[in-house]
Structures are given as structure tokens and as C-alpha cells.
Coordinates of C-alpha atoms (C1' of nucleotides) in Angstrom, one line a residue:
Chain A
X1 CA -22.8 -31.2 17.1
X2 CA -22.3 -30.2 20.6
X3 CA -19.6 -27.3 20.7
X4 CA -18.0 -30.1 23.1
X5 CA -17.4 -31.5 19.8
X6 CA -15.9 -29.2 17.9
X7 CA -13.4 -27.7 20.4
X8 CA -10.6 -30.0 19.0
X9 CA -11.2 -28.4 15.5
X10 CA -11.9 -25.2 16.3
X11 CA -8.8 -25.0 17.9
X12 CA -6.6 -25.7 15.9
X13 CA -8.4 -23.7 12.7
X14 CA -7.5 -21.0 15.1
X15 CA -4.5 -21.4 15.9
X16 CA -3.3 -21.8 12.1
X17 CA -4.7 -18.3 11.5
X18 CA -2.2 -17.6 14.5
X19 CA 0.8 -19.3 13.5
X20 CA 1.0 -20.5 10.3
X21 CA 4.0 -20.3 8.1
X22 CA 5.0 -18.4 4.5
X23 CA 5.1 -20.7 2.4
X24 CA 4.7 -20.2 -1.7
X25 CA 3.0 -23.0 -2.0
X26 CA 0.1 -21.3 -0.1
X27 CA -2.6 -19.3 -0.8
X28 CA -2.2 -20.5 -4.1
X29 CA -5.0 -23.6 -5.8
X30 CA -2.8 -24.6 -8.8
X31 CA -3.0 -28.0 -8.7
X32 CA 0.7 -28.3 -10.2
X33 CA 2.1 -26.2 -7.6
X34 CA 0.3 -27.8 -5.1
X35 CA 1.6 -31.2 -6.2
X36 CA 5.2 -30.1 -7.0
X37 CA 5.5 -29.2 -3.1
X38 CA 3.5 -32.3 -1.9
X39 CA 6.2 -34.4 -3.4
X40 CA 9.1 -32.5 -2.4
X41 CA 7.8 -32.5 1.1
X42 CA 7.2 -36.3 1.3
X43 CA 9.1 -37.7 4.3
X44 CA 11.2 -34.0 3.9
X45 CA 10.9 -31.0 5.9
X46 CA 10.2 -27.8 4.9
X47 CA 13.5 -26.2 5.5
X48 CA 14.9 -28.9 3.2
X49 CA 12.6 -28.9 0.5
X50 CA 12.3 -25.4 -0.3
X51 CA 15.2 -24.1 -2.5
X52 CA 14.1 -27.0 -4.6
X53 CA 10.5 -26.0 -4.9
X54 CA 11.8 -22.5 -5.9
X55 CA 14.1 -23.9 -8.8
X56 CA 12.0 -26.7 -9.9
X57 CA 9.2 -23.9 -10.5
X58 CA 11.7 -21.3 -11.8
X59 CA 13.0 -23.9 -13.9
X60 CA 9.4 -25.5 -14.7
X61 CA 6.9 -23.4 -14.6
X62 CA 4.0 -25.6 -15.9
X63 CA 3.1 -28.9 -16.6
X64 CA 4.1 -29.1 -20.5
X65 CA 7.5 -27.8 -20.1
X66 CA 8.1 -30.6 -17.0
X67 CA 7.0 -32.8 -19.3
X68 CA 8.9 -31.9 -22.1
X69 CA 12.5 -32.5 -19.9
X70 CA 14.3 -35.2 -20.0
X71 CA 14.5 -37.8 -16.9
X72 CA 18.3 -37.0 -16.3
X73 CA 17.3 -33.5 -15.6
X74 CA 14.5 -34.2 -13.4
X75 CA 16.5 -36.2 -11.3
X76 CA 19.6 -33.5 -11.8
X77 CA 17.1 -30.7 -10.2
X78 CA 16.6 -33.9 -6.9
X79 CA 20.2 -34.7 -6.6
X80 CA 20.7 -34.3 -2.8
X81 CA 17.3 -34.2 -2.0
X82 CA 16.7 -38.3 -1.4
X83 CA 14.3 -40.5 -2.2
X84 CA 14.6 -40.1 -6.1
X85 CA 12.2 -42.1 -6.7
X86 CA 10.5 -39.7 -6.5
X87 CA 12.1 -37.5 -8.8
X88 CA 11.5 -40.6 -11.1
X89 CA 7.9 -40.7 -10.8
X90 CA 7.2 -37.1 -10.5
X91 CA 8.5 -37.1 -14.0
X92 CA 6.6 -39.8 -15.3
X93 CA 2.9 -38.3 -13.4
X94 CA 3.4 -34.8 -15.0
X95 CA 4.1 -36.8 -19.2
X96 CA 0.8 -38.9 -17.9
X97 CA -1.1 -36.0 -16.7
X98 CA -0.1 -34.4 -20.0
X99 CA -1.2 -37.7 -22.4
X100 CA -3.7 -38.9 -20.9
X101 CA -5.9 -35.8 -18.9
X102 CA -4.7 -32.8 -21.6
X103 CA -2.2 -31.5 -19.9
X104 CA -4.6 -30.7 -16.3
X105 CA -4.5 -32.6 -13.2
X106 CA -7.3 -34.5 -12.7
X107 CA -9.5 -33.5 -9.5
X108 CA -10.9 -36.2 -7.6
X109 CA -9.3 -37.8 -4.6
X110 CA -9.7 -41.6 -6.1
X111 CA -8.7 -40.1 -9.3
X112 CA -5.2 -38.6 -8.1
X113 CA -4.4 -42.2 -7.1
X114 CA -3.7 -43.0 -10.8
X115 CA -0.9 -41.1 -10.8
X116 CA 2.8 -42.7 -10.5
X117 CA 3.6 -41.1 -6.6
X118 CA 0.8 -39.8 -5.8
X119 CA -0.5 -42.2 -2.7
X120 CA -3.6 -41.3 -0.4
X121 CA -1.6 -38.8 1.5
X122 CA -0.8 -37.1 -1.6
X123 CA -4.0 -37.2 -2.9
X124 CA -6.5 -36.3 -0.3
X125 CA -3.5 -33.1 0.2
X126 CA -4.1 -32.1 -3.8
X127 CA -7.6 -32.4 -3.9
X128 CA -8.3 -30.7 -0.2
X129 CA -6.0 -27.6 -0.9
X130 CA -6.2 -27.5 -4.7
X131 CA -10.4 -28.6 -5.4
X132 CA -11.8 -28.5 -1.9
X133 CA -12.8 -31.7 -1.8
X134 CA -13.3 -32.4 2.1
X135 CA -11.3 -35.6 2.6
X136 CA -9.0 -36.0 5.7
X137 CA -5.0 -36.0 4.8
X138 CA -3.4 -38.9 6.7
X139 CA 0.7 -38.0 7.0
X140 CA 3.1 -38.3 10.2
X141 CA 1.8 -35.2 11.7
X142 CA -1.7 -35.8 11.5
X143 CA -0.6 -39.4 13.2
X144 CA 1.1 -37.8 16.4
X145 CA -1.4 -34.8 16.5
X146 CA -4.5 -37.6 16.6
X147 CA -2.7 -40.1 19.2
X148 CA -1.6 -37.8 21.6
X149 CA -5.1 -35.9 21.8
X150 CA -7.4 -38.3 21.9
X151 CA -4.5 -40.4 23.4
X152 CA -4.8 -43.6 20.9
X153 CA -2.3 -46.3 21.6
X154 CA -2.5 -48.5 18.8
X155 CA 0.5 -49.2 16.3
X156 CA 0.9 -45.8 13.9
X157 CA 3.3 -48.8 11.6
X158 CA 0.7 -50.7 11.4
X159 CA -1.3 -50.8 7.9
X160 CA -4.2 -52.3 9.2
X161 CA -4.6 -49.6 11.9
X162 CA -4.7 -46.9 9.3
X163 CA -8.3 -46.7 9.0
X164 CA -8.8 -46.1 12.5
X165 CA -6.8 -42.4 12.5
X166 CA -8.2 -42.1 8.5
X167 CA -12.1 -41.6 10.3
X168 CA -11.2 -39.8 13.1
X169 CA -9.5 -37.0 10.7
X170 CA -12.7 -37.4 9.3
X171 CA -14.9 -36.8 12.1
X172 CA -12.5 -33.7 13.7
X173 CA -13.0 -32.4 10.0
X174 CA -15.9 -32.8 9.4
X175 CA -18.1 -29.5 7.7
X176 CA -14.7 -27.4 8.3
X177 CA -13.4 -25.9 5.2
X178 CA -11.0 -28.9 4.2
X179 CA -8.0 -26.8 2.4
X180 CA -7.9 -25.1 5.4
X181 CA -8.6 -27.6 8.5
X182 CA -6.3 -30.1 6.8
X183 CA -3.2 -27.4 6.3
X184 CA -4.4 -26.4 9.9
X185 CA -3.9 -29.7 11.7
X186 CA -0.1 -30.7 10.0
X187 CA 0.5 -27.1 10.3
X188 CA -0.1 -27.7 14.4
X189 CA 2.1 -31.2 14.0
X190 CA 5.1 -29.8 12.5
X191 CA 5.3 -26.5 14.6
X192 CA 3.5 -27.0 17.9
X193 CA 2.7 -31.0 18.7
X194 CA 6.3 -32.2 17.5
X195 CA 8.4 -35.6 17.6
X196 CA 10.2 -35.1 20.8
X197 CA 9.3 -33.2 23.7
X198 CA 5.9 -30.9 22.3
X199 CA 5.1 -27.2 23.2
X200 CA 2.5 -28.1 26.1
X201 CA 2.8 -24.7 27.8
X202 CA 1.6 -22.6 24.9
X203 CA -1.0 -25.0 23.3
X204 CA -4.3 -24.0 22.9
X205 CA -5.8 -27.8 23.3
X206 CA -4.2 -29.0 26.4
X207 CA -7.1 -29.5 28.9
X208 CA -8.4 -31.6 26.3
X209 CA -5.0 -33.7 24.9
X210 CA -4.8 -37.2 27.0
X211 CA -0.8 -36.9 26.4
X212 CA 0.0 -33.3 27.9
X213 CA -2.8 -34.9 31.1
X214 CA -1.1 -38.3 31.9
X215 CA 2.2 -37.1 30.1
X216 CA 2.6 -39.5 27.5
X217 CA 3.8 -37.2 25.1
X218 CA 6.7 -39.4 24.1
X219 CA 4.8 -42.3 24.4
X220 CA 3.0 -41.5 22.1
X221 CA 2.4 -42.0 19.3
X222 CA 3.3 -46.3 19.1
X223 CA 5.5 -46.7 16.6
X224 CA 7.2 -50.4 17.0
X225 CA 8.6 -50.7 13.6
X226 CA 12.4 -50.0 13.4
X227 CA 14.4 -49.7 10.5
X228 CA 17.1 -51.7 10.9
X229 CA 20.6 -50.6 9.7
X230 CA 23.3 -52.4 8.3
X231 CA 27.1 -51.8 6.9
X232 CA 27.9 -51.0 3.6
X233 CA 31.2 -50.7 2.0
X234 CA 31.8 -49.0 -1.2
X235 CA 35.6 -48.6 -2.7
X236 CA 35.8 -46.5 -5.4
X237 CA 38.0 -46.5 -7.9
X238 CA 39.1 -43.1 -9.2
X239 CA 39.8 -43.6 -12.3
X240 CA 41.2 -40.7 -14.7
X241 CA 41.5 -41.7 -18.1
X242 CA 44.7 -39.0 -20.6
X243 CA 41.9 -36.4 -21.5
X244 CA 41.3 -36.1 -17.9
X245 CA 38.2 -37.8 -17.6
X246 CA 36.5 -39.6 -15.1
X247 CA 34.9 -43.6 -15.4
X248 CA 31.5 -43.9 -14.4
X249 CA 28.3 -45.7 -13.7
X250 CA 24.9 -45.3 -14.0
X251 CA 23.0 -47.4 -10.8
X252 CA 19.7 -49.2 -12.7
X253 CA 19.8 -51.9 -10.3
X254 CA 16.2 -51.3 -7.5
X255 CA 18.7 -49.6 -4.9
X256 CA 19.6 -46.8 -3.1
X257 CA 20.3 -44.2 -5.8
X258 CA 19.2 -45.7 -8.9
X259 CA 19.3 -43.2 -12.1
X260 CA 22.8 -41.8 -10.4
X261 CA 26.0 -41.7 -11.5
X262 CA 28.9 -43.7 -9.2
X263 CA 32.4 -44.6 -10.1
X264 CA 33.3 -48.0 -10.5
X265 CA 32.6 -49.9 -7.0
X266 CA 33.5 -52.2 -4.5
X267 CA 30.6 -53.4 -2.3
X268 CA 31.7 -55.6 0.9
X269 CA 30.1 -56.4 3.9
X270 CA 33.4 -55.9 6.1
X271 CA 36.0 -53.3 5.7
X272 CA 38.1 -54.8 3.5
X273 CA 42.0 -55.6 2.8
X274 CA 44.3 -53.5 0.5
X275 CA 44.9 -56.7 -1.3
X276 CA 41.2 -57.5 -1.6
X277 CA 40.2 -54.0 -3.6
X278 CA 43.5 -54.0 -5.8
X279 CA 42.6 -57.8 -6.9
X280 CA 38.6 -56.6 -7.5
X281 CA 40.0 -53.5 -10.0
X282 CA 37.8 -54.0 -12.9
X283 CA 40.4 -55.1 -16.4
X284 CA 37.6 -54.4 -18.8
X285 CA 36.6 -50.4 -18.6
X286 CA 35.4 -49.3 -22.1
X287 CA 34.4 -46.0 -23.8
X288 CA 30.5 -45.0 -24.0
X289 CA 28.7 -42.2 -25.6
X290 CA 26.7 -39.7 -22.6
X291 CA 23.6 -38.9 -22.4
X292 CA 22.1 -36.5 -24.3
X293 CA 22.8 -33.0 -23.4
X294 CA 26.1 -34.4 -22.0
X295 CA 25.8 -33.8 -18.3
X296 CA 24.1 -36.6 -15.6
X297 CA 23.1 -36.5 -12.5
X298 CA 25.3 -38.4 -9.9
X299 CA 25.2 -39.5 -6.9
X300 CA 25.9 -37.7 -3.2
X301 CA 29.6 -39.5 -3.0
X302 CA 30.8 -38.6 -6.3
X303 CA 30.2 -34.9 -4.7
X304 CA 32.4 -35.5 -2.0
X305 CA 35.2 -37.1 -3.5
X306 CA 35.3 -34.4 -6.2
X307 CA 35.4 -32.4 -4.3
X308 CA 38.6 -33.3 -2.1
X309 CA 40.5 -33.6 -5.8
X310 CA 41.7 -36.9 -4.8
X311 CA 42.7 -39.3 -6.9
X312 CA 42.6 -42.1 -4.5
X313 CA 41.1 -45.3 -3.6
X314 CA 38.4 -43.8 -1.0
X315 CA 36.5 -46.2 1.9
X316 CA 32.7 -45.3 2.2
X317 CA 30.4 -46.7 5.0
X318 CA 27.4 -46.4 3.9
X319 CA 24.6 -47.1 6.2
X320 CA 21.8 -48.9 3.5
X321 CA 21.0 -51.5 2.3
X322 CA 21.0 -54.1 -0.9
X323 CA 23.5 -55.2 -3.8
X324 CA 26.5 -54.3 -5.6
X325 CA 26.6 -52.3 -9.1
X326 CA 28.1 -54.1 -11.8
X327 CA 27.8 -52.8 -15.7
X328 CA 29.2 -50.7 -18.3
X329 CA 31.5 -47.6 -17.5
X330 CA 31.6 -44.5 -19.2
X331 CA 33.7 -41.3 -19.2
X332 CA 32.4 -37.9 -18.2
X333 CA 34.3 -34.7 -18.1
X334 CA 35.0 -33.3 -14.1
X335 CA 33.2 -30.4 -16.1
X336 CA 30.1 -31.9 -16.5
X337 CA 29.5 -33.0 -12.7
X338 CA 26.9 -30.0 -12.2
X339 CA 25.5 -28.9 -8.9
X340 CA 26.4 -31.3 -7.0
X341 CA 24.6 -32.5 -4.3
X342 CA 26.3 -33.3 -0.4
X343 CA 27.6 -35.8 0.2
X344 CA 26.7 -38.4 2.7
X345 CA 27.9 -40.6 5.8
X346 CA 31.7 -40.7 4.7
X347 CA 33.6 -43.4 6.7
X348 CA 36.1 -42.5 8.9
X349 CA 38.5 -45.5 8.1
X350 CA 38.9 -43.7 4.9
X351 CA 42.5 -44.8 3.3
X352 CA 44.0 -43.1 0.1
X353 CA 46.2 -45.1 -2.1
X354 CA 47.7 -43.0 -5.4
X355 CA 47.6 -44.8 -8.8
Chain B
dT1 C1' 2.1 -56.6 3.7
dA2 C1' 6.4 -56.0 5.3
dC3 C1' 9.7 -53.9 3.6
dG4 C1' 13.3 -50.5 1.1
dC5 C1' 14.4 -46.0 -0.5
dG6 C1' 17.8 -40.2 1.3
dT7 C1' 19.5 -37.0 3.8
dG8 C1' 19.0 -33.8 7.7
dG9 C1' 18.0 -32.6 12.3
dT10 C1' 16.9 -33.1 16.7
dG11 C1' 18.1 -34.6 21.7
Chain C
dT1 C1' 27.4 -40.3 19.9
dC2 C1' 23.7 -41.8 17.1
dA3 C1' 18.6 -43.7 17.1
dC4 C1' 15.5 -41.3 16.2
dC5 C1' 12.4 -39.5 12.8
dA6 C1' 10.6 -36.4 9.0
dA7 C1' 4.2 -32.6 4.1
dG8 C1' 5.1 -41.0 1.8
dC9 C1' 5.1 -44.5 -1.8
dG10 C1' 6.0 -48.5 -4.8
dT11 C1' 6.6 -53.6 -4.8

DNA sequence: TACGCGTGGTG
DNA sequence: TCACCAAGCGT
């Protein structure tokens, strides 16, 4: 390989040696810690995920301890982080590792992908960081860095283009230590070659960079796909019984906040009128037993309502998609709704109705 | 394969 | 203010 061929990779390695952040999952080869950090960091910034990582490691230092936990406790620790299927798969994953792999994570890139919640990226991360397997990671950072440096205009949102970037990443990885190169290229993307305008003035590879030379930093990478947002109006009834307990409902459908708890609600496509809200008031409330442990995980809106200690109807505007919720209520003490997540989108049309 | 899943930061 | 998007994955 000619020197010119390794300029990009060697520059990244040098940059990483000087600029890497000190993070708790770095400098370990424990696959459990690496796996946990990777799941938490999927589509999530370090600053947002870091406190969750610390709490999970403190509460569940080992595979065995996490595998023994109830799913509700795992969800409760995950509250506020979003993408709750990650928490359910996290739990299912350690249970599978415990039952089918003797509590030890399997080593191979292919074998790791058989575990729930572990796809190509996470498998590559674990295989390279923990087991030094020479397989490239391809995440949002890598896609951006490669697209900009090599001037690749293919849509990173199209699945068929993934192999283009994988092959290029593999070529750049070459025979460099995968556990270092993979961290380096991702860290470079997160810190230096950021989304939006990158720090080209201080960039060690700007000389060879297509985007920097052609001023295409904001045009690359190309991503056509747009996430479409449609408004959802959730009107909650905060219902209290004579013991001061509040009616809540577990969200079981495949929809946002699955597995978390909500107040009884009416969902509409537009802001409902008062008569509509009152007409839809649920008639058949009944009492159920709580999940074991007497503590439940709750969705973000509940925290907002409880924190203001209102007994009102609220209109919550949520920018997501899907179906409304039907099913049984249960009563819980407000003290049981512990360690609540932060509220999401709170609407500006809030109205209040005293019961 | 395309789409849905959360929350928070950014320009 | 708001569109974009962030260490992706499952279906």
C-alpha cells in the first residue's frame, strides 16, 4: 500500500490519540460494558446517554444481575431516554446470553447479530472493541466522514448503498487495529467532522477532503429520506379515587411508549372540542393489581402532569404517529411513580377542567 | 424494503 | 421557530 493510501487512516489515528474523550466504556474489553454503552448510544448523544450508562452499571454490574431483573425495572431505569424497544431488547438480550451462552457474550460479528437489539453496527462495535475482530463499524458518523472525504453522493438513507460505505470503511480500516481505528473514525465524526458545518480549519485531513476542497460540507452526506411528522392530540383524564390513587394504563400496542404507563386518554387528529372530550370520558374504570414490586415505569407526559399536581384535563400535542389506546386501567399511588422522565412536547393550547 | 420508534441539541 | 439529526434496529 502506498503512503498516499494510508494518509486518511493514519491521520485519523493520530487525531484520535490527541483528541479522544475520556469515556467510561473506553479502555475496557468487557463485552458487557461495551454492549451496554452501544445500545444506549444508538441514535443518542454521549451527553444524553452517559448518566444512564452510569446508573445501569451501578445497578447491574454484570450480565447475570441484569438478566435477573424484571423488565419493568429495566424500563424504569430507561425512562426518558427514548426508543424503549432498546430497553426491552436489552433485557431479552442478556437473558439469551445467560440461557444460551452461559452468561458470556459470543465473540463473532455474525454470532452477535443473532442477539436481540444487536444489528450490523453494534455487532461490529462489540466485535472490534472487545474482541479486536477486524470488521468496520458503519454508523452515522462513519457515513458522514466517508461521504465528505471521498465525495460520495450516494444516498446514505438507501439500504442498497450501505455496502458501498461498508467496503470503503473496510478498505480504510485495512490492517490497522480495529479497536482503535473504529473508535477514531466515529470520534472524528462526532467531534471534528460534525453534522452541520464541520471544523475544517483545524482538520488534519482537509487537504485530501473532497467536501472541504469543493465546499460541499453541507451537501454531504446526501440523505433524501425525510421523517414525516404528523400531529397527535392526546387528551388525558387525570382520575383520582378516594384513596388518592390515580388511574393509569400500560401501553401495550406497537406504538410510541410501548410498555410504559399513561393516564386514560382520548386521541384525536385535531384539537378536540370540550364536548367531545367530556363525551368520551371512560365509563368503566376498574381496579387491577399492580405489577410485582408495586412500582411502574411511566411515559414522559405523566411526569409533566404530576409535577404540576393538576387534576385537570390536559391537551398534549405529540409529534408522532399511530393508534389510540384502549384497555384496562389500574390505580397507583403518586409516590409509586418514581424517577420520572422529562416531559416531551407540551402543547400551547393547554386547557384546564376541574372535576 | 420502508417505515416507525424518543428525546434533546443545534443553527 | 423549527427542520434536521444523533454511536440503529426490528418488522
